[in-house]
Structure formats: structure tokens, C-alpha cells
Coordinates of C-alpha atoms in Angstrom, one line a residue:
M531 CA 159.1 147.7 219.2
Q532 CA 161.9 149.0 221.4
F533 CA 165.4 149.1 219.8
T534 CA 167.3 149.7 223.1
D535 CA 167.9 146.2 224.0
F536 CA 169.0 145.6 220.5
W537 CA 172.0 147.7 220.5
I538 CA 174.8 145.9 222.1
G539 CA 177.6 148.3 223.0
K540 CA 175.9 151.5 222.1
I541 CA 177.6 153.9 220.0
Q542 CA 178.2 156.9 222.5
A543 CA 179.2 159.4 219.7
D544 CA 175.7 159.1 218.2
K545 CA 174.0 159.6 221.5
L546 CA 170.9 157.5 220.6
P547 CA 167.9 158.1 222.8
E548 CA 167.3 155.3 225.2
A549 CA 163.6 154.7 224.0
L550 CA 163.9 154.6 220.3
D551 CA 161.0 153.0 218.3
T552 CA 160.9 152.1 214.7
A553 CA 159.4 155.4 213.5
G554 CA 162.0 157.1 215.7
L555 CA 164.7 155.3 214.3
I556 CA 163.6 156.0 210.7
K557 CA 163.3 159.7 211.4
Y558 CA 166.7 159.7 213.1
L559 CA 168.4 158.2 210.2
S560 CA 166.8 160.5 207.6
L561 CA 167.2 163.7 209.3
Y562 CA 170.1 163.7 211.9
T563 CA 172.7 161.3 210.5
S564 CA 175.4 161.6 208.0
D565 CA 176.5 158.9 205.8
E566 CA 179.1 157.6 208.2
Q567 CA 176.8 157.6 211.1
C568 CA 174.2 155.7 209.0
F569 CA 176.9 153.2 208.4
Q570 CA 177.9 152.8 212.2
I571 CA 174.2 152.1 212.9
L572 CA 174.0 149.4 210.2
F573 CA 177.4 147.9 211.2
Q574 CA 176.2 147.6 214.9
W575 CA 173.0 146.0 213.8
H576 CA 174.8 143.7 211.5
E577 CA 177.3 142.7 214.0
T578 CA 174.4 142.0 216.6
T579 CA 172.2 140.1 214.2
L580 CA 175.0 137.7 213.5
K581 CA 174.6 136.4 217.1
R582 CA 170.6 136.3 216.9
S583 CA 168.2 134.0 214.8
N584 CA 165.4 136.5 214.7
E585 CA 165.8 139.9 213.0
W586 CA 162.6 140.0 211.1
W587 CA 161.5 143.2 213.1
F588 CA 164.2 145.3 211.7
P589 CA 162.9 147.8 209.3
R590 CA 165.1 146.9 206.4
Q591 CA 162.7 148.1 203.6
E592 CA 162.3 151.6 205.3
I593 CA 166.2 152.0 205.7
L594 CA 166.8 151.1 202.2
N595 CA 164.4 153.9 201.1
I596 CA 166.4 156.3 203.2
I597 CA 169.6 155.1 201.6
Q598 CA 168.0 155.5 198.2
E599 CA 167.1 158.9 198.9
K600 CA 170.6 159.8 200.0
I601 CA 171.9 158.2 196.7
S602 CA 169.4 160.4 194.7
R603 CA 170.8 163.6 196.4
K604 CA 174.6 162.8 196.3
G605 CA 175.1 159.7 194.1
L606 CA 176.3 156.3 195.4
T607 CA 179.3 157.2 197.5
N608 CA 181.6 154.5 199.0
T609 CA 180.0 154.9 202.4
L610 CA 176.5 154.4 201.1
R611 CA 177.7 151.3 199.1
L612 CA 178.9 149.9 202.3
C613 CA 175.6 150.6 203.8
L614 CA 173.9 148.6 200.9
E615 CA 176.1 145.8 201.5
L616 CA 175.5 145.5 205.1
L617 CA 171.7 145.7 204.5
D618 CA 172.0 142.9 202.0
T619 CA 171.1 139.4 203.3
T620 CA 171.6 137.5 200.1
E621 CA 174.2 135.2 201.8
K622 CA 171.4 133.8 204.1
R623 CA 170.1 130.3 203.2
T624 CA 166.5 131.4 204.1
A625 CA 164.6 134.7 203.4
T626 CA 161.1 136.1 203.6
I627 CA 159.5 137.6 200.5
M628 CA 160.1 141.1 202.0
A629 CA 163.7 140.5 202.6
D630 CA 164.2 138.8 199.1
K631 CA 162.7 142.0 197.5
V632 CA 165.1 144.3 199.6
N633 CA 168.1 142.2 198.4
I634 CA 166.9 142.5 194.7
Q635 CA 166.6 146.3 195.1
I636 CA 170.1 146.2 196.4
D637 CA 171.4 144.2 193.7
I638 CA 170.0 146.6 190.9
I639 CA 171.5 149.6 192.7
L640 CA 174.8 148.0 192.9
H641 CA 175.3 146.0 189.8
G642 CA 172.6 147.5 187.5
G643 CA 170.4 145.2 185.2
P644 CA 166.5 145.1 184.6
E645 CA 164.8 147.2 187.3
L646 CA 162.4 144.3 188.0
I647 CA 161.8 142.6 191.3
I648 CA 162.9 139.0 190.1
S649 CA 164.5 137.0 192.9
R650 CA 168.1 136.0 192.4
R651 CA 167.7 133.1 194.7
D652 CA 166.9 130.6 192.0
S653 CA 168.1 129.7 188.6
L654 CA 164.9 130.7 186.9
G655 CA 165.3 134.3 188.1
I656 CA 168.9 134.2 186.8
L657 CA 167.8 132.9 183.4
V658 CA 165.0 135.5 183.0
I659 CA 167.4 138.4 184.0
E660 CA 169.9 137.2 181.6
F661 CA 167.5 137.0 178.7
L662 CA 166.3 140.5 179.4
S663 CA 169.7 142.0 179.7
N664 CA 170.7 140.4 176.2
I665 CA 167.7 141.6 174.2
R666 CA 169.3 144.0 171.6
S667 CA 166.1 145.6 170.2
T668 CA 165.2 148.4 172.6
R669 CA 161.5 148.2 171.8
Q670 CA 161.3 144.4 172.4
R671 CA 163.2 144.8 175.6
E672 CA 160.7 147.5 176.8
C673 CA 157.9 145.0 175.7
W674 CA 159.4 142.0 177.6
T675 CA 160.2 144.0 180.5
A676 CA 156.6 145.4 180.8
F677 CA 155.3 141.9 180.3
I678 CA 157.6 140.2 183.2
D679 CA 156.8 143.1 185.4
H680 CA 153.1 142.5 185.0
C681 CA 153.6 138.9 185.7
L682 CA 155.5 139.8 188.9
N683 CA 152.3 141.6 190.1
A684 CA 149.9 138.5 189.4
G685 CA 149.4 138.2 193.2
E686 CA 148.6 135.0 195.1
S687 CA 145.3 134.0 193.4
S688 CA 144.7 130.7 191.4
V689 CA 143.4 132.4 188.3
P690 CA 143.9 136.1 187.0
N691 CA 141.3 138.5 187.4
R692 CA 139.7 140.4 184.5
K693 CA 141.8 143.8 184.9
W694 CA 145.1 141.8 185.1
W695 CA 144.2 139.6 182.1
K696 CA 143.1 142.4 179.9
R697 CA 146.4 144.1 180.5
A698 CA 148.2 140.9 179.9
K699 CA 146.6 140.6 176.6
E700 CA 147.8 144.1 175.5
L701 CA 151.4 143.3 176.6
V702 CA 151.7 140.1 174.9
G703 CA 150.3 141.6 171.8
R704 CA 153.4 143.8 171.5
I705 CA 155.7 141.0 171.7
N706 CA 156.7 139.1 168.6
T707 CA 154.5 136.0 168.7
E708 CA 156.9 133.5 167.5
H709 CA 159.7 134.7 170.0
F710 CA 157.1 134.7 172.8
I711 CA 156.2 131.1 172.1
M712 CA 159.8 130.0 171.8
K713 CA 160.8 131.7 175.2
L714 CA 157.9 130.2 177.1
K715 CA 158.6 126.8 175.7
D716 CA 162.2 127.3 177.1
W717 CA 161.2 128.4 180.5
I718 CA 158.4 125.8 180.9
S719 CA 160.8 123.1 179.9
F720 CA 163.6 124.4 182.0
C721 CA 161.2 124.4 185.1
Q722 CA 160.0 121.0 184.5
G723 CA 163.6 119.8 184.6
L724 CA 164.0 121.4 188.0
L725 CA 161.0 119.6 189.3
M726 CA 162.3 116.3 187.9
K727 CA 165.7 116.8 189.5
Q728 CA 164.1 117.8 192.8
H729 CA 161.9 114.5 192.7
A730 CA 165.1 112.5 191.7
G731 CA 166.6 113.8 194.9
R732 CA 169.2 115.9 193.3
T733 CA 169.8 119.7 194.1
Y734 CA 169.5 122.0 191.0
S735 CA 170.9 125.3 192.3
F736 CA 174.3 127.0 191.9
I737 CA 173.7 128.2 195.5
D738 CA 172.7 126.3 198.3
Y739 CA 169.6 128.0 199.5
Y740 CA 166.8 126.3 201.4
I741 CA 164.4 126.4 198.5
D742 CA 162.4 123.3 197.5
Y743 CA 161.6 124.4 193.8
L744 CA 161.5 128.3 193.2
S745 CA 161.6 131.3 195.5
A746 CA 158.2 132.7 196.4
I747 CA 158.7 135.7 194.1
N748 CA 159.6 133.6 191.0
H749 CA 156.9 131.1 191.9
N750 CA 154.2 133.7 191.2
L751 CA 156.3 134.8 188.1
L752 CA 156.1 131.4 186.5
K753 CA 152.4 130.9 187.4
A754 CA 151.6 134.2 185.5
I755 CA 153.8 133.1 182.6
I756 CA 151.9 129.8 182.5
W757 CA 148.6 131.7 182.4
C758 CA 149.8 133.7 179.5
S759 CA 150.7 130.6 177.5
A760 CA 147.1 130.4 176.5
L761 CA 147.1 133.8 174.9
P762 CA 148.9 132.8 171.4
G763 CA 146.7 129.9 171.0
N764 CA 149.6 127.6 170.0
K765 CA 148.7 123.8 170.6
E766 CA 152.4 122.9 170.8
L767 CA 153.0 125.2 173.8
L768 CA 149.7 124.1 175.4
D769 CA 150.7 120.4 174.9
M770 CA 153.8 121.1 177.1
L771 CA 151.7 122.1 180.0
E772 CA 150.3 118.6 180.6
P773 CA 153.6 116.8 181.2
Y774 CA 154.8 119.9 183.5
A775 CA 151.4 119.8 185.6
I776 CA 152.0 116.2 186.2
W777 CA 155.6 116.9 187.8
A778 CA 154.1 119.9 189.5
Y779 CA 151.2 118.1 191.3
K780 CA 153.4 115.0 192.2
K781 CA 154.1 114.5 195.7
K782 CA 157.7 114.6 197.0
G783 CA 158.2 111.9 199.6
N784 CA 156.0 112.4 202.5
G785 CA 155.4 115.9 201.7
G786 CA 152.9 117.6 199.5
P787 CA 153.2 118.6 195.7
L788 CA 156.1 120.9 195.1
S789 CA 154.0 123.5 192.9
V790 CA 150.1 123.3 193.3
K791 CA 150.0 126.9 192.0
T792 CA 151.8 126.4 188.8
G793 CA 150.0 123.1 188.2
T794 CA 146.5 124.9 188.6
A795 CA 147.9 127.5 186.3
C796 CA 148.4 124.9 183.5
I797 CA 144.8 123.8 184.1
Y798 CA 143.6 127.5 183.8
A799 CA 145.6 127.7 180.4
L800 CA 144.2 124.4 179.1
S801 CA 140.8 125.8 179.6
F802 CA 141.3 128.0 176.6
L803 CA 141.4 124.8 174.3
P804 CA 138.2 124.0 172.3
F805 CA 135.5 123.0 174.8
R806 CA 135.4 119.2 174.5
E807 CA 139.2 118.9 174.5
A808 CA 139.5 121.1 177.3
L809 CA 137.0 119.1 179.4
T810 CA 138.9 115.9 178.5
R811 CA 142.3 117.0 179.6
I812 CA 141.2 118.9 182.9
S813 CA 138.9 116.0 184.0
R814 CA 141.8 113.5 183.5
F815 CA 144.0 115.6 185.8
R816 CA 141.2 116.0 188.3
S817 CA 140.9 112.2 188.5
V818 CA 144.4 111.7 189.8
I819 CA 144.8 114.8 191.9
R820 CA 144.4 114.3 195.7
H821 CA 145.4 117.7 197.0
T822 CA 142.2 119.3 198.5
G823 CA 143.1 123.0 197.6
A824 CA 144.0 121.9 194.0
I825 CA 140.8 120.1 193.3
K826 CA 138.7 123.2 194.6
S827 CA 140.6 125.3 192.3
I828 CA 140.4 122.9 189.3
D829 CA 136.6 122.6 190.0
K830 CA 136.1 126.5 189.9
I831 CA 138.0 126.6 186.6
L832 CA 135.7 123.8 185.3
H833 CA 132.4 125.5 186.4
D834 CA 133.6 128.8 184.9
L835 CA 134.3 127.1 181.7
A836 CA 130.9 125.4 181.7
E837 CA 129.2 128.8 182.4
Q838 CA 130.9 130.3 179.5
H839 CA 129.5 127.7 177.2
N840 CA 126.0 127.6 178.8
I841 CA 126.5 124.1 180.1
P842 CA 124.4 123.4 183.3
P843 CA 126.3 122.2 186.5
Y844 CA 124.7 118.5 186.2
E845 CA 125.6 118.2 182.7
L846 CA 129.3 119.2 183.3
E847 CA 129.4 116.4 185.9
E848 CA 128.6 114.0 183.1
Y849 CA 131.4 115.3 180.9
I850 CA 134.0 114.9 183.5
V851 CA 133.5 111.5 184.8
P852 CA 137.0 109.7 184.4
D853 CA 136.9 106.2 182.8
F854 CA 140.1 105.0 184.8
G855 CA 141.1 102.8 181.8
L856 CA 138.3 100.3 182.1
D857 CA 137.5 98.3 179.1
N858 CA 133.9 97.5 177.8
A859 CA 133.9 94.6 180.3
G860 CA 134.5 96.7 183.2
T861 CA 138.1 95.4 183.7
V862 CA 141.4 97.5 184.0
R863 CA 144.9 95.8 184.1
M864 CA 147.9 97.3 185.6
S865 CA 151.5 96.0 185.5
V866 CA 152.9 95.9 189.0
A867 CA 156.2 93.8 188.4
P868 CA 157.7 92.5 185.3
D869 CA 155.8 89.2 185.7
L870 CA 152.7 90.1 187.7
T871 CA 149.5 92.1 186.7
G872 CA 146.8 93.4 188.9
V873 CA 143.2 93.1 187.5
Y874 CA 140.2 95.1 188.9
T875 CA 136.9 94.1 187.6
I876 CA 133.2 95.3 188.1
S877 CA 130.9 92.5 187.6
N878 CA 127.4 92.7 186.2
T879 CA 126.1 92.8 189.7
G880 CA 127.9 95.9 190.5
K881 CA 130.3 94.1 192.9
S882 CA 134.1 95.0 192.2
G883 CA 137.1 93.0 193.0
I884 CA 140.8 92.8 192.8
S885 CA 142.7 89.6 191.4
W886 CA 146.3 89.0 190.4
E887 CA 147.6 87.2 187.1
K888 CA 151.1 85.8 186.2
D889 CA 151.6 84.9 182.6
G890 CA 147.8 85.1 182.2
K891 CA 147.1 82.7 185.1
P892 CA 145.8 83.5 188.5
A893 CA 148.4 84.3 191.0
K894 CA 149.1 85.3 194.6
G895 CA 149.1 89.0 195.1
P896 CA 152.3 90.8 196.5
Q897 CA 152.7 92.0 200.1
S898 CA 150.9 95.0 201.2
T899 CA 154.1 97.0 201.5
F900 CA 155.0 96.6 197.8
A901 CA 155.0 100.0 196.4
P902 CA 153.7 99.3 192.8
G903 CA 150.9 97.0 194.5
Q904 CA 150.0 100.0 196.7
E905 CA 149.6 102.1 193.5
F906 CA 147.1 99.6 191.9
R907 CA 145.2 99.3 195.2
R908 CA 144.8 103.1 195.3
L909 CA 143.5 102.9 191.8
A910 CA 140.9 100.3 192.9
R911 CA 139.9 102.5 195.8
D912 CA 139.5 105.6 193.4
I913 CA 137.3 103.6 191.1
D914 CA 135.2 102.4 194.1
Q915 CA 134.8 106.0 195.3
A916 CA 133.8 106.9 191.7
L917 CA 131.3 104.4 191.6
I918 CA 129.7 105.7 194.9
D919 CA 130.0 109.3 193.8
N920 CA 128.3 108.5 190.4
C921 CA 125.5 106.5 192.0
A922 CA 124.6 109.3 194.2
R923 CA 124.8 111.8 191.1
I924 CA 122.4 109.4 189.0
E925 CA 120.0 109.2 192.0
R926 CA 119.9 113.0 192.2
T927 CA 118.5 113.0 188.5
F928 CA 115.2 111.8 190.1
M929 CA 114.5 115.6 190.5
R930 CA 115.7 116.8 187.0
M931 CA 113.0 118.1 184.7
T932 CA 114.9 118.1 181.5
P933 CA 115.4 114.5 179.9
W934 CA 118.4 113.6 178.0
S935 CA 118.6 113.3 174.3
Y936 CA 119.1 109.4 173.4
K937 CA 122.4 110.3 171.7
H938 CA 123.7 112.2 174.8
W939 CA 122.4 109.5 177.2
K940 CA 123.9 106.8 175.2
T941 CA 127.3 108.4 175.2
Y942 CA 127.7 109.4 178.7
Y943 CA 125.7 106.4 180.4
L944 CA 125.5 103.4 178.1
D945 CA 128.9 103.6 176.5
H946 CA 131.1 105.1 179.4
P947 CA 133.0 102.1 181.0
L948 CA 132.2 103.2 184.5
V949 CA 128.8 104.7 184.3
K950 CA 127.4 101.9 182.4
T951 CA 127.9 99.5 185.3
L952 CA 125.2 101.6 187.1
A953 CA 123.1 102.6 184.1
T954 CA 122.4 99.0 182.9
R955 CA 120.9 98.0 186.3
L956 CA 118.4 101.0 186.3
I957 CA 115.0 101.4 184.7
W958 CA 114.6 104.3 182.2
N959 CA 111.8 106.2 180.6
F960 CA 112.0 106.5 176.7
H961 CA 109.8 109.4 175.3
T962 CA 109.4 109.0 171.5
N963 CA 106.8 111.0 169.5
G964 CA 104.8 111.9 172.6
V965 CA 104.6 108.4 173.8
R966 CA 106.3 107.2 177.2
T967 CA 107.6 103.6 177.3
T968 CA 109.6 102.0 180.2
G969 CA 112.7 100.0 179.3
Y970 CA 115.7 98.3 180.7
C971 CA 119.2 97.8 178.9
L972 CA 119.9 94.1 178.8
E973 CA 123.0 92.7 177.0
G974 CA 123.0 95.7 174.7
H975 CA 119.2 95.7 173.9
I976 CA 116.6 97.9 175.4
I977 CA 113.6 96.0 176.5
D978 CA 110.3 96.4 178.4
H979 CA 109.3 94.3 181.5
K980 CA 108.1 91.5 179.2
G981 CA 111.6 91.3 177.5
R982 CA 110.1 92.9 174.2
P983 CA 112.5 95.3 172.4
L984 CA 111.6 99.1 172.4
T985 CA 111.6 101.2 169.3
I986 CA 114.2 103.9 169.9
T987 CA 115.1 106.7 167.5
E988 CA 117.4 109.6 167.6
E989 CA 114.6 111.9 168.5
T990 CA 113.9 109.8 171.7
A991 CA 114.2 111.5 175.1
V992 CA 115.4 109.7 178.2
S993 CA 114.8 110.1 181.9
L994 CA 115.1 108.1 185.1
W995 CA 112.1 106.1 185.9
H996 CA 110.3 106.7 189.3
P997 CA 107.8 104.5 190.7
M998 CA 105.5 107.3 191.8
H999 CA 104.6 107.8 188.1
E1000 CA 103.3 104.3 187.6
Q1001 CA 100.5 102.1 188.5
A1002 CA 101.1 99.4 191.2
Q1003 CA 100.7 96.7 188.6
M1004 CA 103.5 98.1 186.6
V1005 CA 105.8 98.5 189.6
K1006 CA 105.1 95.0 190.6
A1007 CA 105.8 93.7 187.0
W1008 CA 109.3 95.6 187.2
R1009 CA 110.0 94.0 190.5
D1010 CA 109.4 90.6 189.1
F1011 CA 111.5 91.4 186.2
L1012 CA 114.6 92.2 188.4
V1013 CA 114.0 89.4 190.8
Q1014 CA 113.9 86.7 188.1
R1015 CA 117.1 87.9 186.6
H1016 CA 118.8 88.3 190.0
I1017 CA 119.6 92.0 189.4
D1018 CA 120.8 94.3 192.3
Q1019 CA 120.0 97.8 191.6
P1020 CA 122.9 100.5 192.6
F1021 CA 120.3 102.3 194.7
K1022 CA 116.6 101.7 195.5
Q1023 CA 114.4 102.5 192.4
V1024 CA 111.6 99.9 192.0
N1025 CA 111.2 99.6 195.8
R1026 CA 111.7 103.3 196.3
E1027 CA 110.0 105.0 199.3
I1028 CA 107.3 107.6 198.3
Y1029 CA 106.4 110.4 200.4
T1030 CA 103.6 112.9 200.2
P1031 CA 102.4 115.9 202.3
N1032 CA 100.4 114.9 205.3
N1033 CA 97.3 116.7 206.6
E1034 CA 99.4 118.6 209.3
E1035 CA 101.8 119.8 206.7
L1036 CA 98.9 120.9 204.4
A1037 CA 97.4 122.8 207.2
D1038 CA 100.7 124.5 208.0
G1039 CA 100.7 125.5 204.2
F1040 CA 104.3 126.5 203.6
Y1041 CA 106.6 124.2 205.7
S1042 CA 107.0 120.7 206.9
S1043 CA 108.1 120.0 210.7
R1044 CA 108.1 116.1 210.0
F1045 CA 111.8 115.9 210.9
A1046 CA 112.0 118.8 213.5
S1047 CA 113.5 118.5 217.1
Q1048 CA 115.9 115.6 216.0
V1049 CA 119.4 115.9 217.6
L1050 CA 122.1 115.0 215.2
N1051 CA 125.8 114.4 215.3
K1052 CA 127.4 117.5 213.8
Q1053 CA 130.3 115.9 212.0
K1054 CA 128.0 113.0 210.6
F1055 CA 125.3 115.6 209.5
K1056 CA 127.8 117.8 207.6
S1057 CA 129.3 114.8 205.8
V1058 CA 126.0 113.3 204.8
I1059 CA 124.8 116.5 203.7
T1060 CA 127.4 117.1 201.1
Q1061 CA 127.3 113.2 200.1
R1062 CA 123.7 113.8 198.9
G1063 CA 124.5 116.9 196.8
W1064 CA 123.2 119.5 199.2
T1065 CA 125.1 122.7 200.1
L1066 CA 125.9 123.6 203.8
R1067 CA 125.8 127.4 204.7
H1068 CA 127.3 128.2 208.0
K1069 CA 126.7 131.2 210.4
T1070 CA 123.9 133.0 208.7
P1071 CA 123.0 136.5 209.9
H1072 CA 119.8 135.1 211.9
N1073 CA 119.5 132.5 214.7
W1074 CA 120.3 129.6 212.6
A1075 CA 123.7 128.0 212.7
Y1076 CA 123.3 125.7 209.7
I1077 CA 120.9 125.8 206.5
P1078 CA 121.5 123.0 204.2
Y1079 CA 119.9 123.9 200.9
M1080 CA 119.6 122.6 197.4
I1081 CA 118.9 124.5 194.3
L1082 CA 116.9 122.8 191.5
T1083 CA 117.4 124.9 188.5
D1084 CA 115.3 123.1 186.2
W1085 CA 112.3 123.6 188.7
D1086 CA 113.6 127.1 189.8
I1087 CA 113.0 125.8 193.5
R1088 CA 115.3 126.3 196.3
I1089 CA 114.9 123.9 199.2
N1090 CA 115.9 124.8 202.8
F1091 CA 116.5 122.5 205.8
F1092 CA 116.7 124.6 209.0
A1093 CA 119.0 123.4 211.9
D1094 CA 120.5 124.9 214.9
R1095 CA 123.7 124.1 217.0
K1096 CA 122.4 122.6 220.3
E1097 CA 125.8 121.9 221.8
E1098 CA 129.4 121.7 220.7
E1099 CA 129.0 118.4 218.8
T1100 CA 125.3 118.3 218.2
V1101 CA 122.7 119.9 215.8
L1102 CA 119.1 120.4 216.5
T1103 CA 116.8 120.2 213.3
D1104 CA 113.7 122.2 212.5
M1105 CA 111.5 122.8 209.6
I1106 CA 111.8 122.4 205.7
N1107 CA 110.5 124.8 203.3
F1108 CA 110.4 125.5 199.4
Y1109 CA 111.0 128.7 197.6
R1110 CA 110.4 129.9 194.1
E1111 CA 111.6 133.3 192.9
G1112 CA 112.4 134.3 196.5
E1113 CA 108.9 133.6 197.7
P1114 CA 107.8 130.8 200.0
L1115 CA 106.2 128.1 197.9
P1116 CA 103.0 126.3 199.2
L1117 CA 103.4 122.6 199.8
R1118 CA 100.4 121.7 197.6
D1119 CA 102.3 123.4 194.7
V1120 CA 105.6 121.6 195.2
P1121 CA 106.1 119.0 192.5
A1122 CA 105.2 115.7 193.9
V1123 CA 108.7 114.1 192.9
V1124 CA 110.6 117.0 194.4
F1125 CA 108.8 116.6 197.7
S1126 CA 109.2 113.2 197.9
E1127 CA 112.8 113.0 197.2
T1128 CA 113.4 115.9 199.6
I1129 CA 111.7 114.1 202.5
R1130 CA 113.5 111.0 201.6
D1131 CA 116.9 112.8 201.5
I1132 CA 116.2 114.3 205.0
S1133 CA 115.0 111.1 206.5
Y1134 CA 118.4 109.6 205.4
F1135 CA 120.2 112.5 207.1
V1136 CA 118.3 112.1 210.4
T1137 CA 118.8 108.2 210.2
T1138 CA 122.5 108.4 209.5
A1139 CA 123.4 111.2 212.0
G1140 CA 120.6 111.2 214.4
S1141 CA 120.6 110.2 218.0
T1142 CA 117.3 111.1 219.7
E1143 CA 114.0 113.2 219.4
L1144 CA 113.3 116.1 221.7
H1145 CA 109.6 116.5 222.4
N1146 CA 110.3 119.7 224.3
R1147 CA 112.9 122.2 222.9
S1148 CA 114.9 123.7 225.7

């Protein structure tokens, strides 16, 4: 970057070279200028930038380093003090992180205080600085300073890495526990107040800076402080995180949440609660959050938590299903006005609907623009989507080898207000003392296809019934059972398609080309893949652009479906194969239910996203 056109009215006494780049300017200032000349250059820059909107390219940090070196040699002279004041941009309403760090260093040199890079551009920074300055005990001041310094170096990640976390434990261990808990409560409560004032439309800062909530530096500081709130194991402190997170995740107007990073930090801290309590609290947050990045971060925290407790992913999904406040009848009511209530109901047939009540009697609903009514309709949409997601999740259990214990199944399927609207319309296998029986839950009782009650014990294991394991006569009996009672199943079960390897596939041995050479719409293909629980891998090292895959941990099988990019918006399908322990699995050795469900899934992909078939690949 040339600085020649930057100097307006060049200082002739300095005889600056015409072509002076950044490195040349730094060398010139450090070797060839006196304090007075350094001030003249900075003054000229300062006067010039008052007329310009962009001065980001000026090497402010490098010049500060030169001034600090001069101060270390001869002390803080009046001229160098003036240089620092010119370099300071604190009065600007906006500042980058780097500019803010320079301003902080200048403030420390000029006015003293803790030598920490804490931004003075928001009230949290001032609060922390005043706290550190007023600690009387030298040892405690050193401990707190080391802790805050460590928090300032937390980086941008949503969860701490192991090295950072280990050091944080050591530093927190040196601080008086009661004092540590008290200060974190004060800071978190104070920041919640800032959020509430921002959402109320009132400014909170004593200086009119363009900051929505906190400066970038102090935002990361608060995030790390919230992480560390889990270390003392104090329930009152952790309980404060829930109301804070609600405000942090809350959208302001038409914009996004004010503080996703500190909200996610709260979720991380809550993961240190006892396992069941942590899951309950975190899943409750996840059900109301719509920010895509936050949901991904929360899911990562949940999966790490499950892994620590040896909980498989499919079981974790059962634990975190929200109930949305539904009662046992599948109904939730929300007051949308002093005399108007919105009622959402899931009927026995699985159909959902919205109605309105006034004084317990049916009433006309509010206008679509009525804000409380919009909130209720949004809740209804969330429940409808949860029904779709859980329907797909239960359908995937056809390929699950491990059955549920009856107690677990009853808790998370029959007794769950949302899931039971699906589970009570399906047929299940019950394994008791080595004997398998097939049953259906009707009006709270588990019966067979003839209406006779089944004997169930605490040792009974439960699995989802698949028609391929039954004789045709039994399948017909269950079809008649459902037809007579006018039961609509949430997905095809008793009328489910069954696929087996054909002669061509058995001859090929290791792969199926049943759905090869199909041209699919790329966006529809990617969407339907994820809906069915497959993972989509992009840009693999070989020729294939896409390889959707599914890993069945129970069977130790990985399923690959190869596809290639044909044109900008289309995908060309190819073969399907199965792997076990990294080796191709012959189709004759693939479990029958795994093969059938895989082919059914891919048939669905092709039907939903397909357009035509190519007989000759180009």
C-alpha cells in the first residue's frame, strides 16, 4: 500500500520518500525520526483521516509498538503522550477489534489499571476493570487477573478446547469459590439487564457507541466466563443461565438474536448438570430456537454429552423430543388475548387442527396480523414439523437391531404426549421369555389382532413390527384389524413394500444398479436425503460429486449410494453398495430388512427428486 497519496501537504522538513510503503514507513519511524518528527507524521495522518471515512489500512498497531519501544528507552515524555493521544480512536462510534485493542493498550499506558485487553467501549468492560482495580488482596488480584486474561484468549469457538478448559480449571481453583460464584452471578445478572434494556428499545451505555450489546472483545470474554460458571458446580449459578439464555437467543425486531455465542455458552455450561436434567433443559431450549447456527452448536453439545455417557445417537433423539405443553389428550392451549384462547389438537387419527375459544365456547380466530395469534400459529407449525420429524425417526427404527426395554418404550413412546399420537397407531413386537407376540395399543391396552390382551412384564423387549417377518395370513389379519377400526397409520407399515435382491444383483455380488442412471434435481435430492436420515458427503477425492451414506451402528454396516453431478442443477445416480469393517459386503449377506429398507429409501429419493432415466450415459 502506497502512502504517497495519503500525505496531504507533505512535511518538507521530513523529506519523506515519494514511494513509501507500510514496511518503509515503520522502518522510517523506528530508525530515522525523533519524537517530534514522529508526532508530526501522526498529526498529519490524524488531520487527513478526519476528512476520510476509511483509514483501516494505517498500521496503527505497528506504530504503537514503536512508541512503546521509545517509552521503554526514555520514559513517557509529553511528546510521546501526544503521539498516543493522536493514535487513540476511542472517540469514534465504531471500531474494529484491532483498533479497539490499540485503544485499550493506549489507555493502559496513559492511565494505568489492569494490563488486560478489556474493551472500554461497553459497561461490562468498565465493570470488570473497576472490580480488578479494587481488589485489596494482592494474591486474589493476581488470580482474578490471570483468570480474566485467560477468558480474553478464548477465541471464537462455541465450546472450549481441552487445553483451554484444563487451564481454566486450574485458574478457577485458585480463586475463593464463594467469591467466584458471587461475582459471576453479578456479571451474568448485569448482562441480562443489558439485554432486556436493548430489547425494550432503550440504550444502556454511558457513551453513544454503535454497539448492539457488547463489543467484540468483551463478548468473547463473557462467553468464556459463562463456560466457567459450570466449574464450581453451584446449582443457583447454573439456574441463572436459563433466563439469560432466553434473552440472548431472543430476536430483536427484524434482526437476529443479540448474543447467540453467549446463549450457546449457557447450553455448554448446563451440560455439566446431571445427565437427565441436562438433557431436559437443553432439549427445551433447542425446541424454541430457530437460529440455524445455534441449533448446530447445541446439537454438537448434545452429541458430545451423549457420547460421554455412552448413549447411542438414536437413543439421544428419543430423550430430547419436546412435548410442547401437550396434555395426555394431545391438546395444548395458549392464551392469545385476555378473553381468547388458541387450542391446538391432535386427533386419534393423527390429524391436527387449530380452533379458538372464548369463555370456554367456540369463537372466531383473530386476524392473521395479530401478533399473539401469530405466536400461537407458529407453535402449531412447530408441533406439525415435530410430528413429521418423529414419524421419520420412528420409521428408521425398522433397521434397528437392538429392541427397547418395555419400561423405556413406555416412557418415551406410549407416555410421551407427542410421540404417543404416532406410537399408538403402529404395530409392535413384544418379546417375553423368548416368545414373540405382536400387539397394538388401543385405549391404553396392548392387544393382538383378535382384540385379546397380551401379557407384558418389566422384562419384555419391544421392537417395531415389519411385515416381511410375518406370514401373509398374519399380515392380512392386521390389515383387517386396522380397516375395521378406521385407523390411519403415520407411515406405511402393514402395507409396506418389501424388496429382495434380484438375480442381476446377486450375479453382480457386491452392488446394486437398480436405480442407476437416474437424473435427479439436485436441490430436491439433497433435501430428501437429509429428511430420511442419510448423511450427504460432498466433493470426495475421487470422481463422485455426492455420496449419500447411512451408518447402522447396530449392524456395523455402512450403506453408500453413489451419485455424480451431471449439470449445474442435476445429479446422476449410480450404484448402491454395503460395507462392513471397511470391506464390501456381498448382497446375499446383507440382512433382509436392511436391504429392503435401503432400496425403499432410494426408490423414494428417485420418485421425489427424479425427472428421467438415461439408458446411455454420456
